[in-house]
PDB file of C-alpha atoms in Angstrom:
ATOM      1  CA  UNK G   1     -28.187  38.837  56.839  1.00  0.00           C
ATOM      2  CA  UNK G   2     -31.332  36.753  57.234  1.00  0.00           C
ATOM      3  CA  UNK G   3     -34.270  38.424  55.547  1.00  0.00           C
ATOM      4  CA  UNK G   4     -36.694  38.373  58.477  1.00  0.00           C
ATOM      5  CA  UNK G   5     -34.394  40.678  60.464  1.00  0.00           C
ATOM      6  CA  UNK G   6     -34.217  38.278  63.377  1.00  0.00           C
ATOM      7  CA  UNK G   7     -30.952  38.114  65.242  1.00  0.00           C
ATOM      8  CA  UNK G   8     -28.595  35.423  64.068  1.00  0.00           C
ATOM      9  CA  UNK G   9     -28.447  32.602  66.608  1.00  0.00           C
ATOM     10  CA  UNK G  10     -25.071  31.924  68.180  1.00  0.00           C
ATOM     11  CA  UNK G  11     -24.158  28.385  69.184  1.00  0.00           C
ATOM     12  CA  UNK G  12     -21.109  27.714  71.345  1.00  0.00           C
ATOM     13  CA  UNK G  13     -20.048  24.156  70.667  1.00  0.00           C
ATOM     14  CA  UNK G  14     -17.780  21.764  72.519  1.00  0.00           C
ATOM     15  CA  UNK G  15     -18.653  22.679  76.107  1.00  0.00           C
ATOM     16  CA  UNK G  16     -17.181  20.315  78.709  1.00  0.00           C
ATOM     17  CA  UNK G  17     -16.921  22.184  82.022  1.00  0.00           C
ATOM     18  CA  UNK G  18     -19.782  22.993  84.383  1.00  0.00           C
ATOM     19  CA  UNK G  19     -18.188  26.263  85.516  1.00  0.00           C
ATOM     20  CA  UNK G  20     -17.350  27.286  81.944  1.00  0.00           C
ATOM     21  CA  UNK G  21     -20.912  26.548  80.836  1.00  0.00           C
ATOM     22  CA  UNK G  22     -22.257  28.724  83.669  1.00  0.00           C
ATOM     23  CA  UNK G  23     -20.176  31.666  82.430  1.00  0.00           C
ATOM     24  CA  UNK G  24     -21.279  31.164  78.824  1.00  0.00           C
ATOM     25  CA  UNK G  25     -24.924  31.104  79.903  1.00  0.00           C
ATOM     26  CA  UNK G  26     -24.517  34.629  81.298  1.00  0.00           C
ATOM     27  CA  UNK G  27     -23.299  36.034  77.970  1.00  0.00           C
ATOM     28  CA  UNK G  28     -26.535  35.721  76.040  1.00  0.00           C
ATOM     29  CA  UNK G  29     -25.737  32.996  73.538  1.00  0.00           C
ATOM     30  CA  UNK G  30     -28.637  31.032  72.101  1.00  0.00           C
ATOM     31  CA  UNK G  31     -27.340  27.465  72.100  1.00  0.00           C
ATOM     32  CA  UNK G  32     -24.625  25.316  73.622  1.00  0.00           C
ATOM     33  CA  UNK G  33     -23.242  22.242  71.893  1.00  0.00           C
ATOM     34  CA  UNK G  34     -22.358  19.058  73.769  1.00  0.00           C
ATOM     35  CA  UNK G  35     -20.211  16.610  71.832  1.00  0.00           C
ATOM     36  CA  UNK G  36     -20.971  12.923  72.322  1.00  0.00           C
ATOM     37  CA  UNK G  37     -18.179  11.623  70.086  1.00  0.00           C
ATOM     38  CA  UNK G  38     -15.549   9.652  72.057  1.00  0.00           C
ATOM     39  CA  UNK G  39     -12.724  10.509  69.638  1.00  0.00           C
ATOM     40  CA  UNK G  40     -13.284  14.262  70.038  1.00  0.00           C
ATOM     41  CA  UNK G  41     -11.021  16.400  72.238  1.00  0.00           C
ATOM     42  CA  UNK G  42     -14.266  17.931  73.501  1.00  0.00           C
ATOM     43  CA  UNK G  43     -16.067  14.674  74.271  1.00  0.00           C
ATOM     44  CA  UNK G  44     -18.499  15.140  77.148  1.00  0.00           C
ATOM     45  CA  UNK G  45     -18.280  12.136  79.434  1.00  0.00           C
ATOM     46  CA  UNK G  46     -21.442  10.935  81.142  1.00  0.00           C
ATOM     47  CA  UNK G  47     -20.800  11.944  84.739  1.00  0.00           C
ATOM     48  CA  UNK G  48     -23.696  12.381  87.134  1.00  0.00           C
ATOM     49  CA  UNK G  49     -22.728  15.926  88.140  1.00  0.00           C
ATOM     50  CA  UNK G  50     -22.624  17.227  84.570  1.00  0.00           C
ATOM     51  CA  UNK G  51     -25.773  15.323  83.563  1.00  0.00           C
ATOM     52  CA  UNK G  52     -27.700  16.723  86.519  1.00  0.00           C
ATOM     53  CA  UNK G  53     -26.451  20.247  85.793  1.00  0.00           C
ATOM     54  CA  UNK G  54     -27.028  20.270  82.031  1.00  0.00           C
ATOM     55  CA  UNK G  55     -30.427  18.590  82.231  1.00  0.00           C
ATOM     56  CA  UNK G  56     -31.718  21.519  84.298  1.00  0.00           C
ATOM     57  CA  UNK G  57     -30.535  24.264  81.924  1.00  0.00           C
ATOM     58  CA  UNK G  58     -33.498  26.042  80.351  1.00  0.00           C
ATOM     59  CA  UNK G  59     -32.211  29.517  79.433  1.00  0.00           C
ATOM     60  CA  UNK G  60     -30.459  28.316  76.257  1.00  0.00           C
ATOM     61  CA  UNK G  61     -31.120  25.494  73.837  1.00  0.00           C
ATOM     62  CA  UNK G  62     -28.978  22.376  74.253  1.00  0.00           C
ATOM     63  CA  UNK G  63     -27.592  20.627  71.180  1.00  0.00           C
ATOM     64  CA  UNK G  64     -26.185  17.105  71.270  1.00  0.00           C
ATOM     65  CA  UNK G  65     -23.549  16.511  68.586  1.00  0.00           C
ATOM     66  CA  UNK G  66     -23.077  12.992  67.191  1.00  0.00           C
ATOM     67  CA  UNK G  67     -21.115  11.305  64.410  1.00  0.00           C
ATOM     68  CA  UNK G  68     -22.675   8.162  62.930  1.00  0.00           C
ATOM     69  CA  UNK G  69     -24.285   7.174  66.248  1.00  0.00           C
ATOM     70  CA  UNK G  70     -26.706   4.392  67.035  1.00  0.00           C
ATOM     71  CA  UNK G  71     -30.328   5.419  67.444  1.00  0.00           C
ATOM     72  CA  UNK G  72     -30.171   4.059  70.989  1.00  0.00           C
ATOM     73  CA  UNK G  73     -27.305   6.384  71.944  1.00  0.00           C
ATOM     74  CA  UNK G  74     -29.065   9.438  70.523  1.00  0.00           C
ATOM     75  CA  UNK G  75     -32.290   8.599  72.343  1.00  0.00           C
ATOM     76  CA  UNK G  76     -30.419   8.003  75.603  1.00  0.00           C
ATOM     77  CA  UNK G  77     -28.649  11.360  75.463  1.00  0.00           C
ATOM     78  CA  UNK G  78     -31.810  13.223  74.450  1.00  0.00           C
ATOM     79  CA  UNK G  79     -33.526  11.853  77.530  1.00  0.00           C
ATOM     80  CA  UNK G  80     -30.817  12.196  80.153  1.00  0.00           C
ATOM     81  CA  UNK G  81     -29.511  15.624  79.102  1.00  0.00           C
ATOM     82  CA  UNK G  82     -32.969  16.946  78.122  1.00  0.00           C
ATOM     83  CA  UNK G  83     -31.639  17.983  74.711  1.00  0.00           C
ATOM     84  CA  UNK G  84     -33.561  20.438  72.545  1.00  0.00           C
ATOM     85  CA  UNK G  85     -31.658  19.717  69.324  1.00  0.00           C
ATOM     86  CA  UNK G  86     -29.423  17.033  67.906  1.00  0.00           C
ATOM     87  CA  UNK G  87     -26.689  17.706  65.347  1.00  0.00           C
ATOM     88  CA  UNK G  88     -25.716  14.771  63.156  1.00  0.00           C
ATOM     89  CA  UNK G  89     -22.226  15.253  61.798  1.00  0.00           C
ATOM     90  CA  UNK G  90     -21.549  12.002  59.962  1.00  0.00           C
ATOM     91  CA  UNK G  91     -23.076  10.106  57.043  1.00  0.00           C
ATOM     92  CA  UNK G  92     -26.497   9.772  58.646  1.00  0.00           C
ATOM     93  CA  UNK G  93     -29.347   9.166  56.204  1.00  0.00           C
ATOM     94  CA  UNK G  94     -32.534  11.182  55.974  1.00  0.00           C
ATOM     95  CA  UNK G  95     -34.391   8.148  57.319  1.00  0.00           C
ATOM     96  CA  UNK G  96     -32.137   8.093  60.374  1.00  0.00           C
ATOM     97  CA  UNK G  97     -32.741  11.799  60.961  1.00  0.00           C
ATOM     98  CA  UNK G  98     -36.491  11.252  60.789  1.00  0.00           C
ATOM     99  CA  UNK G  99     -36.346   8.899  63.794  1.00  0.00           C
ATOM    100  CA  UNK G 100     -35.994  11.901  66.098  1.00  0.00           C
ATOM    101  CA  UNK G 101     -38.192  14.593  64.573  1.00  0.00           C
ATOM    102  CA  UNK G 102     -40.965  13.999  67.097  1.00  0.00           C
ATOM    103  CA  UNK G 103     -38.528  14.436  70.017  1.00  0.00           C
ATOM    104  CA  UNK G 104     -36.148  17.274  69.126  1.00  0.00           C
ATOM    105  CA  UNK G 105     -35.134  19.674  66.371  1.00  0.00           C
ATOM    106  CA  UNK G 106     -32.696  17.999  63.978  1.00  0.00           C
ATOM    107  CA  UNK G 107     -29.614  19.673  62.478  1.00  0.00           C
ATOM    108  CA  UNK G 108     -27.789  17.795  59.709  1.00  0.00           C
ATOM    109  CA  UNK G 109     -24.192  18.816  59.071  1.00  0.00           C
ATOM    110  CA  UNK G 110     -22.474  18.751  55.690  1.00  0.00           C
ATOM    111  CA  UNK G 111     -18.854  19.401  54.776  1.00  0.00           C
ATOM    112  CA  UNK G 112     -18.592  21.939  51.967  1.00  0.00           C
ATOM    113  CA  UNK G 113     -15.916  22.413  49.345  1.00  0.00           C
ATOM    114  CA  UNK G 114     -15.985  23.284  45.636  1.00  0.00           C
ATOM    115  CA  UNK G 115     -17.145  19.740  44.825  1.00  0.00           C
ATOM    116  CA  UNK G 116     -20.122  19.657  47.203  1.00  0.00           C
ATOM    117  CA  UNK G 117     -23.406  18.718  45.507  1.00  0.00           C
ATOM    118  CA  UNK G 118     -26.118  20.924  46.991  1.00  0.00           C
ATOM    119  CA  UNK G 119     -28.811  18.737  45.431  1.00  0.00           C
ATOM    120  CA  UNK G 120     -28.275  16.189  48.214  1.00  0.00           C
ATOM    121  CA  UNK G 121     -29.903  18.619  50.645  1.00  0.00           C
ATOM    122  CA  UNK G 122     -33.319  17.970  49.087  1.00  0.00           C
ATOM    123  CA  UNK G 123     -33.317  14.490  50.601  1.00  0.00           C
ATOM    124  CA  UNK G 124     -33.242  15.984  54.086  1.00  0.00           C
ATOM    125  CA  UNK G 125     -35.796  18.778  53.819  1.00  0.00           C
ATOM    126  CA  UNK G 126     -38.624  16.810  55.446  1.00  0.00           C
ATOM    127  CA  UNK G 127     -36.559  14.958  58.066  1.00  0.00           C
ATOM    128  CA  UNK G 128     -34.456  17.862  59.374  1.00  0.00           C
ATOM    129  CA  UNK G 129     -35.127  21.343  60.696  1.00  0.00           C
ATOM    130  CA  UNK G 130     -31.781  22.945  59.922  1.00  0.00           C
ATOM    131  CA  UNK G 131     -28.653  22.409  57.848  1.00  0.00           C
ATOM    132  CA  UNK G 132     -25.163  23.099  59.185  1.00  0.00           C
ATOM    133  CA  UNK G 133     -22.439  23.898  56.678  1.00  0.00           C
ATOM    134  CA  UNK G 134     -18.934  23.062  57.868  1.00  0.00           C
ATOM    135  CA  UNK G 135     -15.600  22.941  56.088  1.00  0.00           C
ATOM    136  CA  UNK G 136     -15.111  19.646  54.280  1.00  0.00           C
ATOM    137  CA  UNK G 137     -12.552  17.508  56.065  1.00  0.00           C
ATOM    138  CA  UNK G 138     -11.641  13.839  56.179  1.00  0.00           C
ATOM    139  CA  UNK G 139     -11.429  14.012  59.963  1.00  0.00           C
ATOM    140  CA  UNK G 140     -14.571  13.699  62.043  1.00  0.00           C
ATOM    141  CA  UNK G 141     -15.964  16.608  64.011  1.00  0.00           C
ATOM    142  CA  UNK G 142     -14.652  19.560  62.021  1.00  0.00           C
ATOM    143  CA  UNK G 143     -11.287  20.944  60.954  1.00  0.00           C
ATOM    144  CA  UNK G 144     -11.280  24.378  62.577  1.00  0.00           C
ATOM    145  CA  UNK G 145     -10.792  25.933  59.130  1.00  0.00           C
ATOM    146  CA  UNK G 146     -12.980  28.290  57.114  1.00  0.00           C
ATOM    147  CA  UNK G 147     -14.562  27.337  53.815  1.00  0.00           C
ATOM    148  CA  UNK G 148     -15.387  29.779  51.024  1.00  0.00           C
ATOM    149  CA  UNK G 149     -18.798  31.154  51.962  1.00  0.00           C
ATOM    150  CA  UNK G 150     -19.306  32.339  48.384  1.00  0.00           C
ATOM    151  CA  UNK G 151     -19.960  28.689  47.546  1.00  0.00           C
ATOM    152  CA  UNK G 152     -23.373  29.207  49.178  1.00  0.00           C
ATOM    153  CA  UNK G 153     -24.344  32.080  46.883  1.00  0.00           C
ATOM    154  CA  UNK G 154     -27.345  31.447  44.620  1.00  0.00           C
ATOM    155  CA  UNK G 155     -27.724  27.852  45.775  1.00  0.00           C
ATOM    156  CA  UNK G 156     -31.051  26.128  46.368  1.00  0.00           C
ATOM    157  CA  UNK G 157     -30.845  25.532  50.120  1.00  0.00           C
ATOM    158  CA  UNK G 158     -34.148  24.050  51.326  1.00  0.00           C
ATOM    159  CA  UNK G 159     -33.815  24.783  55.051  1.00  0.00           C
ATOM    160  CA  UNK G 160     -32.505  27.518  57.351  1.00  0.00           C
ATOM    161  CA  UNK G 161     -28.806  26.938  57.954  1.00  0.00           C
ATOM    162  CA  UNK G 162     -25.960  27.423  60.394  1.00  0.00           C
ATOM    163  CA  UNK G 163     -22.438  28.457  59.369  1.00  0.00           C
ATOM    164  CA  UNK G 164     -19.594  26.562  60.996  1.00  0.00           C
ATOM    165  CA  UNK G 165     -15.926  25.818  60.449  1.00  0.00           C
ATOM    166  CA  UNK G 166     -13.072  27.943  61.768  1.00  0.00           C
ATOM    167  CA  UNK G 167     -15.168  30.986  62.605  1.00  0.00           C
ATOM    168  CA  UNK G 168     -13.160  33.464  64.686  1.00  0.00           C
ATOM    169  CA  UNK G 169     -13.759  36.776  66.437  1.00  0.00           C
ATOM    170  CA  UNK G 170     -12.429  38.966  63.627  1.00  0.00           C
ATOM    171  CA  UNK G 171     -15.177  37.773  61.280  1.00  0.00           C
ATOM    172  CA  UNK G 172     -17.965  39.656  63.049  1.00  0.00           C
ATOM    173  CA  UNK G 173     -18.246  42.438  60.448  1.00  0.00           C
ATOM    174  CA  UNK G 174     -18.080  40.042  57.533  1.00  0.00           C
ATOM    175  CA  UNK G 175     -20.833  37.900  59.054  1.00  0.00           C
ATOM    176  CA  UNK G 176     -23.028  40.949  59.651  1.00  0.00           C
ATOM    177  CA  UNK G 177     -22.674  41.925  55.995  1.00  0.00           C
ATOM    178  CA  UNK G 178     -23.569  38.524  54.557  1.00  0.00           C
ATOM    179  CA  UNK G 179     -26.529  38.436  52.199  1.00  0.00           C
ATOM    180  CA  UNK G 180     -27.718  34.869  52.699  1.00  0.00           C
ATOM    181  CA  UNK G 181     -31.503  34.866  53.219  1.00  0.00           C
ATOM    182  CA  UNK G 182     -31.687  31.533  55.060  1.00  0.00           C
ATOM    183  CA  UNK G 183     -28.691  32.115  57.335  1.00  0.00           C
ATOM    184  CA  UNK G 184     -30.068  31.244  60.769  1.00  0.00           C
ATOM    185  CA  UNK G 185     -27.084  30.721  63.037  1.00  0.00           C
ATOM    186  CA  UNK G 186     -23.332  30.788  63.631  1.00  0.00           C
ATOM    187  CA  UNK G 187     -21.463  27.925  65.272  1.00  0.00           C
ATOM    188  CA  UNK G 188     -18.291  28.808  67.180  1.00  0.00           C
ATOM    189  CA  UNK G 189     -15.854  26.460  68.845  1.00  0.00           C
ATOM    190  CA  UNK G 190     -12.077  26.047  68.715  1.00  0.00           C
ATOM    191  CA  UNK G 191     -11.180  29.625  67.783  1.00  0.00           C
ATOM    192  CA  UNK G 192     -12.809  30.833  70.998  1.00  0.00           C
ATOM    193  CA  UNK G 193     -10.934  28.540  73.395  1.00  0.00           C
ATOM    194  CA  UNK G 194      -8.111  28.707  75.886  1.00  0.00           C
ATOM    195  CA  UNK G 195      -7.745  24.941  75.497  1.00  0.00           C
ATOM    196  CA  UNK G 196      -9.997  22.202  74.047  1.00  0.00           C
ATOM    197  CA  UNK G 197     -13.382  22.372  75.748  1.00  0.00           C
ATOM    198  CA  UNK G 198     -12.655  25.582  77.696  1.00  0.00           C
ATOM    199  CA  UNK G 199     -14.073  28.759  76.159  1.00  0.00           C
ATOM    200  CA  UNK G 200     -12.607  32.255  76.303  1.00  0.00           C
ATOM    201  CA  UNK G 201     -15.498  34.128  77.904  1.00  0.00           C
ATOM    202  CA  UNK G 202     -14.315  37.649  77.036  1.00  0.00           C
ATOM    203  CA  UNK G 203     -13.784  36.739  73.399  1.00  0.00           C
ATOM    204  CA  UNK G 204     -17.248  35.181  73.116  1.00  0.00           C
ATOM    205  CA  UNK G 205     -18.843  38.142  74.890  1.00  0.00           C
ATOM    206  CA  UNK G 206     -17.291  40.606  72.426  1.00  0.00           C
ATOM    207  CA  UNK G 207     -18.311  38.478  69.450  1.00  0.00           C
ATOM    208  CA  UNK G 208     -21.911  38.117  70.629  1.00  0.00           C
ATOM    209  CA  UNK G 209     -22.163  41.869  71.181  1.00  0.00           C
ATOM    210  CA  UNK G 210     -20.769  42.606  67.717  1.00  0.00           C
ATOM    211  CA  UNK G 211     -23.095  40.166  65.949  1.00  0.00           C
ATOM    212  CA  UNK G 212     -26.208  41.204  67.864  1.00  0.00           C
ATOM    213  CA  UNK G 213     -25.604  44.962  67.861  1.00  0.00           C
TER     214      UNK G 213
END
Protein backbone atom coordinates (compact mmCIF):
# COMPACT_ATOMS: atom_id res chain seq x y z
CA UNK A 1 0.00 0.00 0.00
CA UNK A 2 1.11 3.62 -0.15
CA UNK A 3 4.22 4.17 1.92
CA UNK A 4 2.99 7.08 4.03
CA UNK A 5 0.32 4.86 5.60
CA UNK A 6 -2.47 7.21 4.62
CA UNK A 7 -5.77 5.64 3.70
CA UNK A 8 -6.24 5.01 0.02
CA UNK A 9 -8.74 7.48 -1.43
CA UNK A 10 -11.89 6.01 -2.93
CA UNK A 11 -13.54 7.75 -5.86
CA UNK A 12 -17.03 6.74 -6.99
CA UNK A 13 -17.33 7.73 -10.62
CA UNK A 14 -20.30 8.16 -12.92
CA UNK A 15 -22.81 9.64 -10.48
CA UNK A 16 -26.01 10.92 -12.13
CA UNK A 17 -28.78 10.93 -9.51
CA UNK A 18 -29.23 13.46 -6.71
CA UNK A 19 -30.72 10.87 -4.34
CA UNK A 20 -28.02 8.31 -5.18
CA UNK A 21 -25.30 10.90 -4.59
CA UNK A 22 -26.80 11.72 -1.18
CA UNK A 23 -26.56 8.06 -0.16
CA UNK A 24 -22.97 7.76 -1.38
CA UNK A 25 -22.00 10.86 0.59
CA UNK A 26 -23.07 9.10 3.80
CA UNK A 27 -20.75 6.13 3.19
CA UNK A 28 -17.46 7.93 3.68
CA UNK A 29 -16.00 7.94 0.19
CA UNK A 30 -13.45 10.62 -0.63
CA UNK A 31 -14.45 11.70 -4.13
CA UNK A 32 -17.36 11.54 -6.55
CA UNK A 33 -16.89 11.62 -10.31
CA UNK A 34 -19.24 13.50 -12.63
CA UNK A 35 -18.93 12.59 -16.29
CA UNK A 36 -19.29 15.43 -18.78
CA UNK A 37 -18.96 13.29 -21.91
CA UNK A 38 -22.19 13.25 -23.98
CA UNK A 39 -21.52 9.78 -25.43
CA UNK A 40 -21.22 8.20 -21.96
CA UNK A 41 -24.07 6.18 -20.43
CA UNK A 42 -23.32 8.16 -17.27
CA UNK A 43 -23.34 11.62 -18.84
CA UNK A 44 -24.47 14.22 -16.33
CA UNK A 45 -26.81 16.65 -18.05
CA UNK A 46 -26.72 20.29 -17.00
CA UNK A 47 -30.02 20.62 -15.15
CA UNK A 48 -30.51 23.40 -12.63
CA UNK A 49 -31.54 21.06 -9.80
CA UNK A 50 -28.44 18.88 -10.08
CA UNK A 51 -26.13 21.87 -10.59
CA UNK A 52 -27.51 23.60 -7.51
CA UNK A 53 -27.21 20.41 -5.46
CA UNK A 54 -23.72 19.38 -6.54
CA UNK A 55 -22.27 22.88 -6.32
CA UNK A 56 -23.09 22.95 -2.60
CA UNK A 57 -21.43 19.61 -1.75
CA UNK A 58 -18.39 20.15 0.46
CA UNK A 59 -17.96 16.89 2.39
CA UNK A 60 -16.28 15.08 -0.53
CA UNK A 61 -14.15 16.24 -3.42
CA UNK A 62 -15.90 16.62 -6.77
CA UNK A 63 -14.17 15.43 -9.94
CA UNK A 64 -15.31 16.44 -13.41
CA UNK A 65 -14.45 13.84 -16.05
CA UNK A 66 -13.84 14.96 -19.65
CA UNK A 67 -12.65 13.43 -22.91
CA UNK A 68 -10.87 15.79 -25.32
CA UNK A 69 -12.94 18.79 -24.20
CA UNK A 70 -12.61 22.44 -25.10
CA UNK A 71 -10.98 24.64 -22.49
CA UNK A 72 -14.20 26.66 -22.39
CA UNK A 73 -16.29 23.62 -21.42
CA UNK A 74 -13.88 22.62 -18.66
CA UNK A 75 -13.83 26.14 -17.24
CA UNK A 76 -17.63 26.37 -17.38
CA UNK A 77 -18.12 23.11 -15.48
CA UNK A 78 -15.44 23.96 -12.91
CA UNK A 79 -17.29 27.17 -12.14
CA UNK A 80 -20.90 26.01 -12.12
CA UNK A 81 -20.37 22.71 -10.29
CA UNK A 82 -17.62 24.09 -8.01
CA UNK A 83 -15.31 21.23 -9.00
CA UNK A 84 -12.25 20.40 -6.92
CA UNK A 85 -10.57 18.19 -9.53
CA UNK A 86 -10.77 17.55 -13.24
CA UNK A 87 -9.96 14.20 -14.85
CA UNK A 88 -8.87 14.32 -18.47
CA UNK A 89 -9.49 10.99 -20.14
CA UNK A 90 -8.58 11.64 -23.76
CA UNK A 91 -5.48 12.72 -25.69
CA UNK A 92 -5.10 16.01 -23.85
CA UNK A 93 -1.60 17.49 -23.95
CA UNK A 94 0.44 18.58 -20.96
CA UNK A 95 -0.02 22.17 -22.11
CA UNK A 96 -3.79 21.73 -22.06
CA UNK A 97 -3.63 20.28 -18.55
CA UNK A 98 -1.59 23.26 -17.38
CA UNK A 99 -4.43 25.64 -18.28
CA UNK A 100 -6.30 24.56 -15.14
CA UNK A 101 -3.61 24.04 -12.51
CA UNK A 102 -4.37 27.36 -10.84
CA UNK A 103 -8.07 26.46 -10.51
CA UNK A 104 -8.29 22.77 -9.59
CA UNK A 105 -6.26 19.61 -9.08
CA UNK A 106 -5.65 17.88 -12.41
CA UNK A 107 -5.82 14.11 -12.97
CA UNK A 108 -4.59 12.79 -16.33
CA UNK A 109 -5.82 9.35 -17.34
CA UNK A 110 -3.85 6.84 -19.39
CA UNK A 111 -4.89 3.49 -20.81
CA UNK A 112 -2.41 0.77 -19.87
CA UNK A 113 -1.53 -2.45 -21.64
CA UNK A 114 1.74 -4.31 -22.24
CA UNK A 115 2.70 -1.76 -24.91
CA UNK A 116 2.22 1.36 -22.78
CA UNK A 117 5.28 3.64 -22.69
CA UNK A 118 5.64 4.92 -19.13
CA UNK A 119 8.16 7.53 -20.28
CA UNK A 120 5.28 9.65 -21.59
CA UNK A 121 4.29 10.39 -18.00
CA UNK A 122 7.32 12.64 -17.56
CA UNK A 123 5.72 15.20 -19.85
CA UNK A 124 2.85 15.63 -17.40
CA UNK A 125 4.67 15.80 -14.07
CA UNK A 126 4.57 19.60 -13.82
CA UNK A 127 1.10 20.15 -15.31
CA UNK A 128 -0.83 17.47 -13.41
CA UNK A 129 -1.29 16.48 -9.78
CA UNK A 130 -2.22 12.84 -10.25
CA UNK A 131 -2.13 10.08 -12.85
CA UNK A 132 -5.02 7.66 -13.36
CA UNK A 133 -4.23 4.26 -14.84
CA UNK A 134 -7.14 2.64 -16.66
CA UNK A 135 -7.37 -0.39 -18.90
CA UNK A 136 -6.39 0.43 -22.47
CA UNK A 137 -9.44 0.47 -24.71
CA UNK A 138 -10.34 1.94 -28.08
CA UNK A 139 -13.65 3.14 -26.66
CA UNK A 140 -13.82 6.40 -24.75
CA UNK A 141 -14.49 6.51 -21.03
CA UNK A 142 -13.21 3.11 -19.93
CA UNK A 143 -13.93 -0.53 -20.70
CA UNK A 144 -14.99 -1.87 -17.31
CA UNK A 145 -12.18 -4.43 -17.51
CA UNK A 146 -9.11 -4.95 -15.33
CA UNK A 147 -5.57 -4.52 -16.60
CA UNK A 148 -2.55 -6.38 -15.25
CA UNK A 149 -1.45 -4.32 -12.25
CA UNK A 150 1.97 -6.00 -12.36
CA UNK A 151 2.68 -3.77 -15.35
CA UNK A 152 3.12 -0.95 -12.80
CA UNK A 153 5.84 -2.76 -10.86
CA UNK A 154 9.26 -1.09 -10.85
CA UNK A 155 8.14 1.68 -13.20
CA UNK A 156 9.21 5.31 -12.90
CA UNK A 157 5.86 6.93 -12.12
CA UNK A 158 6.41 10.64 -11.41
CA UNK A 159 3.15 11.41 -9.61
CA UNK A 160 0.76 9.78 -7.13
CA UNK A 161 -1.72 7.65 -9.04
CA UNK A 162 -5.23 6.24 -9.03
CA UNK A 163 -6.09 2.70 -10.14
CA UNK A 164 -9.13 2.33 -12.37
CA UNK A 165 -10.64 -0.12 -14.82
CA UNK A 166 -13.05 -2.91 -13.88
CA UNK A 167 -12.39 -2.79 -10.16
CA UNK A 168 -14.97 -4.87 -8.28
CA UNK A 169 -15.84 -5.65 -4.67
CA UNK A 170 -13.94 -8.94 -4.49
CA UNK A 171 -10.63 -7.16 -5.09
CA UNK A 172 -10.51 -5.52 -1.66
CA UNK A 173 -7.90 -7.90 -0.20
CA UNK A 174 -5.73 -7.77 -3.29
CA UNK A 175 -5.79 -3.97 -3.26
CA UNK A 176 -4.87 -3.88 0.43
CA UNK A 177 -1.86 -6.09 -0.25
CA UNK A 178 -0.49 -4.06 -3.15
CA UNK A 179 3.04 -2.75 -2.75
CA UNK A 180 2.91 0.33 -4.95
CA UNK A 181 4.43 3.29 -3.07
CA UNK A 182 2.66 6.02 -5.04
CA UNK A 183 -0.78 4.38 -5.09
CA UNK A 184 -3.06 7.20 -3.93
CA UNK A 185 -6.59 6.19 -4.87
CA UNK A 186 -9.04 3.65 -6.29
CA UNK A 187 -11.66 4.55 -8.87
CA UNK A 188 -14.85 2.47 -8.87
CA UNK A 189 -17.75 2.67 -11.28
CA UNK A 190 -19.64 0.11 -13.36
CA UNK A 191 -18.98 -2.93 -11.18
CA UNK A 192 -20.76 -1.21 -8.29
CA UNK A 193 -23.98 -0.35 -10.14
CA UNK A 194 -27.55 -1.54 -10.36
CA UNK A 195 -27.75 0.19 -13.74
CA UNK A 196 -25.60 2.83 -15.50
CA UNK A 197 -25.27 5.85 -13.22
CA UNK A 198 -27.01 4.24 -10.22
CA UNK A 199 -24.67 2.87 -7.55
CA UNK A 200 -25.24 -0.13 -5.30
CA UNK A 201 -24.92 1.52 -1.89
CA UNK A 202 -24.47 -1.68 0.14
CA UNK A 203 -21.74 -2.94 -2.16
CA UNK A 204 -19.85 0.36 -1.98
CA UNK A 205 -20.25 0.51 1.80
CA UNK A 206 -18.74 -2.96 2.22
CA UNK A 207 -15.88 -2.15 -0.14
CA UNK A 208 -15.04 1.13 1.60
CA UNK A 209 -15.03 -0.61 4.98
CA UNK A 210 -12.75 -3.37 3.70
CA UNK A 211 -10.26 -0.97 2.11
CA UNK A 212 -10.17 1.44 5.05
CA UNK A 213 -10.14 -1.14 7.85
